[in-house]
XYZ file of N, CA and C in Angstrom:
663
model
N -146.767 28.495 35.252
C -147.580 27.327 35.121
C -149.361 27.676 35.397
N -149.956 27.231 34.841
C -151.373 27.540 34.833
C -152.055 26.865 35.918
N -152.846 27.627 36.412
C -153.771 26.884 37.844
C -154.735 25.901 37.494
N -155.108 25.400 35.984
C -155.688 24.338 35.679
C -154.837 23.072 35.295
N -155.247 22.133 35.932
C -154.501 21.021 35.873
C -155.204 19.756 35.298
N -154.495 18.864 34.585
C -155.021 17.590 34.021
C -155.605 16.594 35.092
N -156.627 16.188 35.028
C -157.095 15.012 35.324
C -156.935 13.884 35.239
N -156.201 12.845 35.937
C -156.090 11.552 35.557
C -156.698 10.401 36.324
N -157.448 9.776 35.655
C -158.559 8.750 36.109
C -157.524 7.551 36.917
N -157.811 7.266 37.968
C -156.929 6.201 38.742
C -157.922 4.895 39.527
N -157.520 3.905 39.536
C -157.864 2.707 40.248
C -157.248 2.501 41.528
N -158.099 2.205 42.341
C -157.285 1.829 43.777
C -156.690 0.310 43.378
N -155.482 0.228 44.176
C -154.470 -0.846 43.923
C -154.755 -1.773 45.290
N -155.320 -3.090 45.242
C -155.443 -3.787 46.512
C -154.327 -5.130 46.435
N -153.907 -5.154 45.378
C -152.926 -6.287 45.547
C -151.234 -5.733 45.378
N -150.202 -6.199 45.958
C -149.030 -5.527 46.076
C -147.727 -6.782 45.755
N -146.618 -6.291 45.709
C -145.535 -7.235 45.349
C -145.218 -7.161 43.964
N -144.145 -7.638 43.455
C -143.564 -7.604 42.127
C -144.564 -8.385 41.101
N -145.331 -9.459 41.336
C -146.164 -10.122 40.755
C -147.343 -9.324 40.038
N -147.616 -8.661 41.086
C -148.782 -7.916 40.851
C -148.511 -6.675 39.796
N -147.393 -6.084 40.224
C -146.943 -5.111 39.623
C -146.760 -5.131 37.944
N -146.075 -6.459 37.844
C -145.679 -6.946 36.381
C -147.111 -7.334 35.910
N -148.219 -7.860 36.266
C -149.369 -7.782 35.645
C -150.134 -6.151 35.433
N -149.928 -5.692 36.210
C -150.362 -4.190 35.911
C -149.594 -3.681 34.654
N -148.576 -3.735 34.669
C -147.616 -3.109 33.556
C -147.949 -3.844 32.157
N -147.955 -5.424 32.349
C -148.489 -6.089 31.213
C -149.816 -5.386 30.412
N -150.806 -5.089 31.358
C -151.943 -4.453 30.895
C -151.990 -2.858 30.553
N -150.806 -2.566 30.449
C -150.544 -1.360 30.095
C -151.110 0.143 31.329
N -150.917 -0.450 32.526
C -151.056 0.150 33.983
C -149.843 0.426 34.293
N -149.829 1.558 35.133
C -148.582 2.015 35.877
C -149.157 2.074 37.510
N -148.526 1.142 38.540
C -148.766 1.244 39.703
C -148.076 2.534 40.469
N -148.616 3.205 41.430
C -148.093 4.344 41.906
C -148.736 4.411 43.263
N -148.136 5.471 44.198
C -148.728 5.552 45.424
C -148.647 7.231 45.917
N -149.787 7.787 46.155
C -149.987 9.114 46.624
C -149.744 9.162 48.356
N -148.799 10.017 48.599
C -148.571 10.494 49.795
C -149.156 11.690 50.232
N -149.766 11.580 51.465
C -150.133 12.992 51.789
C -149.847 13.310 53.296
N -149.661 14.449 53.856
C -149.385 14.756 55.267
C -150.469 14.504 56.184
N -150.535 13.749 57.173
C -151.318 13.752 57.936
C -152.736 12.542 57.615
N -152.494 12.186 56.099
C -153.547 11.022 55.672
C -152.836 9.717 55.085
N -153.951 8.691 55.084
C -153.384 7.603 54.600
C -153.143 7.527 53.236
N -151.911 6.642 52.743
C -151.248 6.751 51.635
C -152.465 5.984 50.843
N -152.380 6.562 49.275
C -153.427 5.892 48.352
C -152.587 4.937 47.320
N -152.712 3.646 47.302
C -151.995 2.979 46.307
C -153.369 3.041 45.026
N -152.632 3.079 43.655
C -153.265 3.191 42.652
C -152.730 2.747 41.491
N -153.515 2.778 40.399
C -152.688 2.230 39.014
C -153.498 3.044 38.189
N -152.738 3.714 37.044
C -153.302 4.462 36.061
C -152.617 4.099 34.693
N -153.384 4.696 33.454
C -152.958 4.419 32.214
C -151.763 4.886 31.923
N -150.627 3.740 31.209
C -149.197 4.035 31.373
C -149.311 5.168 29.667
N -150.272 5.569 29.208
C -149.978 6.467 28.004
C -150.302 8.029 28.707
N -151.355 7.965 29.528
C -151.937 9.087 30.399
C -150.615 9.842 31.175
N -150.025 8.736 32.137
C -148.932 9.497 32.741
C -147.660 9.580 32.090
N -147.466 8.708 31.096
C -146.251 9.089 30.426
C -146.410 10.532 29.784
N -147.465 10.677 29.039
C -147.625 12.011 28.481
C -147.746 13.402 29.460
N -148.134 13.129 30.757
C -147.905 14.062 31.533
C -146.651 14.254 32.139
N -145.847 13.239 32.324
C -144.367 13.550 32.667
C -143.420 14.023 31.936
N -143.919 13.594 30.505
C -142.880 14.053 29.397
C -143.434 15.579 29.233
N -144.363 15.955 29.428
C -144.814 17.157 29.009
C -144.668 18.296 29.964
N -144.251 17.988 31.400
C -144.609 18.712 32.534
C -143.433 18.521 33.429
N -142.834 17.256 33.303
C -141.547 16.920 34.196
C -142.149 16.322 35.316
N -140.865 16.155 36.254
C -141.079 15.543 37.584
C -141.631 16.545 38.750
N -142.079 17.554 38.043
C -142.842 18.631 39.634
C -144.183 18.769 38.838
N -144.511 18.057 37.777
C -145.879 18.074 37.282
C -147.014 18.190 38.428
N -148.074 18.887 38.196
C -149.413 19.141 39.171
C -150.435 18.377 38.397
N -151.345 17.657 39.173
C -152.448 16.727 38.668
C -153.392 16.703 39.482
N -154.626 16.435 38.891
C -155.545 15.918 39.806
C -155.924 14.403 39.588
N -155.804 13.876 40.722
C -155.735 12.123 40.565
C -157.116 11.769 41.132
N -157.779 11.252 40.324
C -159.064 10.961 40.384
C -159.432 9.405 40.861
N -159.793 9.142 42.200
C -159.915 7.650 42.439
C -161.030 7.366 43.182
N -161.894 6.553 42.675
C -163.153 6.263 43.104
C -164.189 7.536 43.345
N -163.864 8.790 42.332
C -164.770 9.922 42.262
C -164.223 11.059 43.254
N -163.017 10.724 43.874
C -162.478 11.743 44.904
C -161.750 12.190 43.994
N -161.328 13.530 43.746
C -160.370 14.226 43.270
C -158.930 14.470 44.242
N -157.766 14.461 43.738
C -156.684 14.700 44.958
C -155.572 15.509 44.098
N -155.577 16.766 44.432
C -154.394 17.513 43.934
C -153.160 17.019 44.336
N -152.008 16.792 43.536
C -150.797 16.119 43.871
C -149.740 16.605 42.984
N -148.657 16.394 42.981
C -147.505 16.879 42.549
C -146.559 15.243 42.353
N -145.938 15.479 41.034
C -145.366 14.151 40.665
C -143.955 14.150 41.614
N -143.446 13.367 42.235
C -142.330 13.290 42.976
C -141.286 12.598 42.818
N -141.628 11.345 42.158
C -140.237 10.478 41.724
C -140.975 9.574 40.557
N -140.394 9.140 39.805
C -140.678 8.502 38.584
C -139.463 7.334 38.465
N -139.914 5.871 38.758
C -138.922 4.708 38.237
C -139.311 4.498 36.723
N -138.116 4.544 35.992
C -138.080 3.931 34.522
C -137.073 2.551 34.155
N -137.990 2.106 33.544
C -137.462 0.778 33.198
C -136.029 1.072 32.210
N -134.757 0.606 32.869
C -133.466 0.679 32.250
C -133.733 0.423 30.654
N -134.224 -0.331 30.450
C -134.212 -0.609 29.122
C -135.198 -0.399 27.992
N -136.526 -0.297 28.291
C -137.426 0.436 27.417
C -137.940 1.936 27.849
N -137.485 2.146 29.094
C -137.748 3.590 29.377
C -139.040 3.976 29.749
N -139.902 2.887 29.791
C -140.985 3.009 30.461
C -141.346 3.042 31.853
N -142.256 4.042 32.199
C -142.503 4.231 33.743
C -142.962 2.850 34.081
N -142.088 2.229 35.331
C -142.348 1.175 35.908
C -143.598 1.573 37.340
N -143.009 2.685 37.892
C -144.006 2.988 39.034
C -143.686 4.782 39.178
N -144.851 5.335 39.984
C -144.741 6.697 40.294
C -144.945 6.673 41.446
N -144.523 8.068 42.284
C -144.924 8.556 43.412
C -145.493 9.826 43.538
N -146.382 10.129 44.113
C -147.212 11.326 43.767
C -147.054 12.114 45.444
N -147.134 13.382 45.268
C -147.253 13.872 46.917
C -148.610 14.915 46.560
N -149.321 14.409 47.751
C -150.551 15.560 47.698
C -150.293 17.016 48.373
N -150.968 17.591 47.765
C -150.588 19.205 47.740
C -152.048 19.909 47.955
N -152.039 21.027 48.682
C -153.165 21.782 48.750
C -152.797 23.334 48.293
N -153.915 23.864 47.768
C -153.572 25.381 47.179
C -153.204 26.292 48.183
N -152.051 27.096 47.899
C -151.452 27.897 48.746
C -150.396 27.240 49.628
N -150.234 25.865 49.487
C -149.012 25.239 50.004
C -147.897 25.316 49.619
N -146.910 25.486 50.231
C -145.285 25.837 49.516
C -144.811 24.436 49.735
N -143.924 24.147 48.620
C -143.114 23.088 48.541
C -141.733 22.965 48.202
N -140.898 22.051 48.371
C -139.415 22.243 48.146
C -139.198 21.266 46.562
N -138.766 21.995 46.107
C -138.601 21.167 44.462
C -137.105 21.832 44.250
N -136.739 20.654 42.990
C -135.514 21.209 42.120
C -136.120 21.536 40.956
N -135.425 22.811 40.473
C -135.884 23.381 39.183
C -134.743 23.690 38.260
N -134.770 22.913 36.778
C -133.925 23.413 35.956
C -133.455 24.772 35.721
N -131.994 24.810 35.754
C -131.376 26.280 35.404
C -131.018 26.176 34.018
N -131.218 27.293 33.195
C -130.846 27.505 31.924
C -130.186 28.960 31.573
N -129.577 29.297 30.616
C -129.101 30.283 30.367
C -129.512 30.910 28.923
N -129.593 32.232 28.547
C -129.848 32.660 27.470
C -129.017 33.785 27.075
N -128.766 34.042 25.657
C -128.065 35.163 25.284
C -126.602 34.860 24.505
N -126.139 35.847 24.416
C -124.561 35.626 24.085
C -123.852 36.508 24.926
N -122.576 35.921 25.149
C -121.476 36.492 26.169
C -120.912 36.979 24.970
N -119.594 37.847 25.548
C -118.799 38.497 24.969
C -117.693 37.685 23.912
N -117.554 38.240 22.744
C -116.888 37.307 21.964
C -115.327 36.716 22.517
N -115.127 35.440 22.301
C -113.892 34.655 22.834
C -114.400 33.782 24.208
N -115.196 34.666 24.867
C -115.519 34.025 26.067
C -116.147 32.837 26.409
N -115.786 31.815 27.004
C -116.451 30.599 27.406
C -117.506 30.367 28.232
N -118.908 30.056 27.827
C -119.530 30.142 29.170
C -119.732 28.369 29.894
N -119.528 28.456 31.097
C -119.433 27.114 31.678
C -120.842 27.038 32.848
N -121.605 26.151 32.680
C -122.894 26.059 33.525
C -122.290 25.184 34.486
N -122.093 25.763 36.078
C -121.723 24.975 36.989
C -122.758 23.912 37.635
N -123.986 24.582 37.662
C -124.967 23.714 38.156
C -126.210 23.442 37.334
N -126.851 22.324 37.603
C -128.125 22.116 36.533
C -129.244 22.557 37.182
N -129.367 22.436 38.257
C -130.795 22.871 39.112
C -130.537 23.692 40.301
N -131.383 24.132 40.869
C -131.228 24.529 42.005
C -132.647 24.309 42.851
N -132.453 24.347 44.196
C -133.696 23.779 45.090
C -134.465 25.415 45.641
N -135.773 25.433 45.348
C -136.396 26.469 45.454
C -137.649 25.916 46.508
N -138.235 26.901 47.468
C -139.469 26.508 48.295
C -140.419 27.717 47.308
N -141.389 27.026 46.713
C -142.356 27.989 46.332
C -143.880 27.185 46.258
N -144.922 28.111 45.995
C -146.220 27.781 45.964
C -146.268 26.412 45.060
N -146.887 25.776 45.677
C -147.301 24.104 44.939
C -147.802 24.472 43.629
N -148.481 25.319 43.345
C -149.416 25.519 42.122
C -148.662 26.541 41.170
N -147.694 27.260 41.509
C -146.913 28.020 40.786
C -145.377 27.719 40.461
N -145.004 26.544 40.190
C -143.697 25.703 40.074
C -143.344 26.152 38.884
N -142.213 26.857 38.915
C -141.618 27.441 37.138
C -141.123 25.982 36.744
N -141.220 25.854 35.218
C -140.570 24.863 34.532
C -138.875 24.866 34.622
N -138.745 26.123 34.419
C -136.955 26.338 34.653
C -137.066 27.543 35.079
N -135.662 27.914 35.466
C -135.290 29.157 35.865
C -134.235 29.707 34.907
N -134.528 30.918 34.408
C -133.692 31.316 33.159
C -132.829 32.696 33.441
N -131.655 32.476 33.170
C -130.933 33.626 33.646
C -129.919 34.091 32.082
N -130.004 35.384 32.075
C -129.365 36.243 30.752
C -127.708 36.312 30.987
N -127.055 35.767 30.043
C -125.607 36.166 29.943
C -125.281 37.259 28.755
N -126.077 37.958 28.386
C -126.102 38.792 27.116
C -125.247 39.604 27.857
N -123.919 39.703 27.043
C -122.741 40.481 27.061
C -121.766 40.663 28.296
N -121.906 39.475 28.883
C -121.092 38.912 30.248
C -119.468 38.788 29.394
N -118.623 39.521 30.318
C -117.330 39.459 30.069
C -116.449 38.435 30.592
N -115.049 38.095 30.159
C -114.622 36.691 30.931
C -114.345 37.312 32.120
N -114.551 36.301 33.187
C -114.302 37.025 34.579
C -115.581 37.286 35.262
N -116.516 37.120 34.527
C -118.068 37.559 35.215
C -118.508 36.118 35.622
N -119.403 36.218 36.912
C -119.948 34.961 37.419
C -121.197 35.276 37.756
N -122.039 34.437 37.621
C -123.416 34.276 38.181
C -123.686 33.450 39.586
N -123.863 33.840 40.508
C -124.073 32.978 41.639
C -125.431 32.313 41.685
N -126.021 31.409 42.707
C -127.214 30.890 42.656
C -128.221 31.866 43.490
N -127.499 32.928 44.213
C -128.045 33.900 44.962
C -128.597 34.853 43.715
N -127.925 34.977 42.678
C -128.287 35.900 41.516
C -129.254 35.777 40.684
N -129.833 34.402 40.811
C -130.729 33.836 39.829
C -131.910 34.448 39.929
N -132.892 34.850 38.889
C -134.051 35.610 39.211
C -135.290 34.185 39.478
N -135.803 34.562 40.520
C -136.726 33.515 40.951
C -138.128 33.974 40.914
N -139.187 33.210 40.819
C -140.490 33.611 40.573
C -141.094 34.376 42.061
N -141.873 35.141 41.999
C -142.352 36.101 42.996
C -142.591 34.983 44.174
N -142.756 35.091 45.408
C -142.929 34.599 46.476
C -141.777 33.363 46.581
N -141.001 32.909 45.791
C -140.182 31.744 46.083
C -139.142 32.001 46.464
N -138.456 30.899 47.326
C -137.354 31.216 48.347
C -136.208 30.171 47.899
N -134.967 30.730 47.730
C -133.687 29.869 47.279
C -133.743 28.971 48.584
N -133.637 27.340 48.505
C -132.961 26.853 49.543
C -131.435 26.626 49.034
N -131.052 26.212 48.022
C -129.934 25.993 47.646
C -128.633 27.397 48.098
N -127.459 26.838 48.332
C -126.400 27.756 48.936
C -126.615 29.183 47.857
N -126.814 30.029 48.209
C -126.788 31.316 47.467
C -125.250 31.479 46.660
N -124.333 31.076 47.631
C -122.903 31.537 47.234
C -122.570 30.280 45.901
N -123.138 29.456 45.796
C -122.810 28.423 44.694
C -122.680 28.973 43.303
N -121.657 28.644 42.453
C -121.400 29.202 41.346
C -122.191 28.675 40.220
N -123.261 29.384 39.953
C -123.997 28.752 38.714
C -123.649 28.976 37.344
N -123.182 30.136 36.934
C -122.639 30.367 35.490
C -121.062 30.883 35.601
N -120.343 30.438 34.990
C -118.849 31.167 34.863
C -118.658 31.255 33.436
N -118.126 32.670 33.325
C -117.745 33.203 32.192
C -116.347 33.349 32.233
N -115.744 32.477 31.316
C -114.250 32.246 31.468
C -113.526 32.220 29.980
N -112.136 31.565 30.119
C -111.644 31.550 28.838
C -111.345 30.109 28.460
N -110.956 29.892 27.181
C -110.789 28.786 26.317
C -109.391 28.181 27.176
N -109.479 27.038 28.075
C -108.380 26.554 28.891
C -107.668 25.591 28.236
N -106.479 25.363 28.119
C -105.782 24.262 27.517
C -104.831 23.705 28.557
N -105.202 22.366 28.586
C -104.545 21.528 29.602
C -102.998 21.503 29.110
N -102.045 21.896 29.904
C -100.701 22.146 29.248
C -99.914 20.802 29.419
N -100.213 19.773 30.167
C -99.503 18.391 29.797
C -100.278 17.638 28.752
N -101.609 17.846 28.411
C -102.116 17.298 27.245
C -101.539 17.740 26.222
N -101.201 19.029 25.985
C -100.616 19.893 24.955
C -99.199 19.434 24.783
N -98.472 19.253 25.717
C -96.978 18.986 25.741
C -97.059 17.577 25.087
N -97.841 16.547 25.593
C -97.780 15.181 25.307
C -98.400 15.300 23.773
N -99.073 15.728 23.284
C -99.535 16.148 21.883
C -98.264 16.533 21.164
N -97.499 17.648 21.444
C -96.445 18.038 20.628
C -95.243 17.215 20.669
N -95.117 16.680 21.814
C -93.866 15.435 21.860
C -94.273 14.392 21.074
N -95.652 13.875 20.862
C -95.777 12.594 19.749
C -95.683 13.144 18.834
N -95.990 14.376 18.164
C -95.877 14.989 16.842
C -94.356 14.939 16.626
N -93.577 15.370 17.513
C -91.857 15.296 17.113
C -91.630 14.112 17.065
N -92.061 13.036 17.778
C -91.461 11.702 17.784
C -91.879 11.065 16.451
N -93.081 11.508 16.003
C -93.507 10.946 14.701
C -92.860 11.452 13.680
N -92.282 12.630 13.486
C -91.664 13.156 12.644
C -90.062 12.819 12.552
N -89.447 12.667 13.530
C -88.374 11.993 13.724
C -88.311 10.193 13.296
N -89.339 9.716 13.792
C -89.413 8.269 13.120
C -89.185 8.298 11.663
N -89.963 9.310 11.055
C -90.390 9.322 9.719
C -89.021 9.380 9.004
N -88.236 10.656 9.625
C -86.775 10.954 8.900
C -85.938 9.774 9.154
N -85.940 8.759 10.319
C -85.033 7.726 10.210
C -85.518 6.802 9.538
N -86.565 6.426 9.101
C -87.291 5.329 8.061
C -86.834 5.768 6.733
N -86.861 7.100 6.261
C -86.150 7.609 4.865
C -84.788 7.455 4.819
N -83.974 7.630 6.217
C -82.474 7.241 5.995
C -82.185 5.917 5.878
N -82.748 5.098 6.185
C -82.708 3.786 6.216
C -83.119 2.863 5.001
N -83.995 3.898 4.220
C -84.312 2.905 3.098
C -83.328 2.782 2.072
N -83.560 1.744 1.426
C -82.460 1.717 -0.113
C -82.823 2.408 -0.809
N -81.792 2.791 -1.819
C -82.013 3.761 -3.051
C -82.513 2.813 -4.116
N -83.147 3.620 -5.008
C -83.731 2.661 -5.879
C -82.850 1.962 -6.452
N -83.497 0.677 -6.704
C -82.844 -0.510 -7.301
C -81.892 -1.294 -6.691
N -81.189 -0.624 -5.506
C -80.119 -1.094 -4.538
C -80.756 -2.248 -3.675
N -80.094 -3.349 -3.415
C -80.747 -4.252 -2.847
C -81.553 -5.283 -3.360
N -81.898 -4.930 -4.418
C -83.036 -5.922 -5.308
C -82.462 -6.928 -5.920
N -82.406 -8.253 -5.821
C -82.095 -9.406 -6.028
C -82.687 -9.800 -7.472
N -81.912 -10.737 -8.459
C -82.270 -10.946 -9.712
C -83.230 -12.213 -9.702
N -84.205 -12.366 -10.133
C -84.821 -13.562 -10.136
C -84.859 -14.399 -11.280
N -84.983 -15.540 -11.523
C -85.090 -16.652 -12.365
C -86.448 -16.990 -12.917
N -86.563 -17.095 -14.011
C -88.070 -17.512 -14.324
C -87.998 -18.873 -14.920
């Protein structure tokens, strides 16, 4: 992640409550709060298009400079509330950071490469928690499964972390499991039983069906 971050202009928010928040959203603004250790919280509102683009492009660990009344505040996106129907951002929480400061964040885990033929790759965890320099948070942690054989496993402690980062997640957690195609024996037996039952029912219907012409009555016109 680059050390040059987008600047987003914000206005201070003096009115609070659901009514005020609704009016801001109707005007295309998103209310939010900037939390900083040892400092007063800053209540603000920002343009919905700007903040949506930032979150969409950089995710929930995005770093930005929030400019409020001429003061620039280096901050990290900590939490986003989205409308369940429109998916628009309804509220955003930022956490103030300083250069050289470390923060604890959750980072997505992804894998790349091809495992051995017939192997099935199961990703057991989607994110890991790490402590890392606030200005060098990775977008994701990528691990290779190239050539992995059935029975191979990758633990959280095996994941390649950025330089200077520390794993907070239990290193013994299973991250990637390379296994074989597993068939649920009960489901398979039920399917076979249903198939056999269908075949028997079809045979009985054929036995009970009248021969051609047999049982047909005559009709008078």
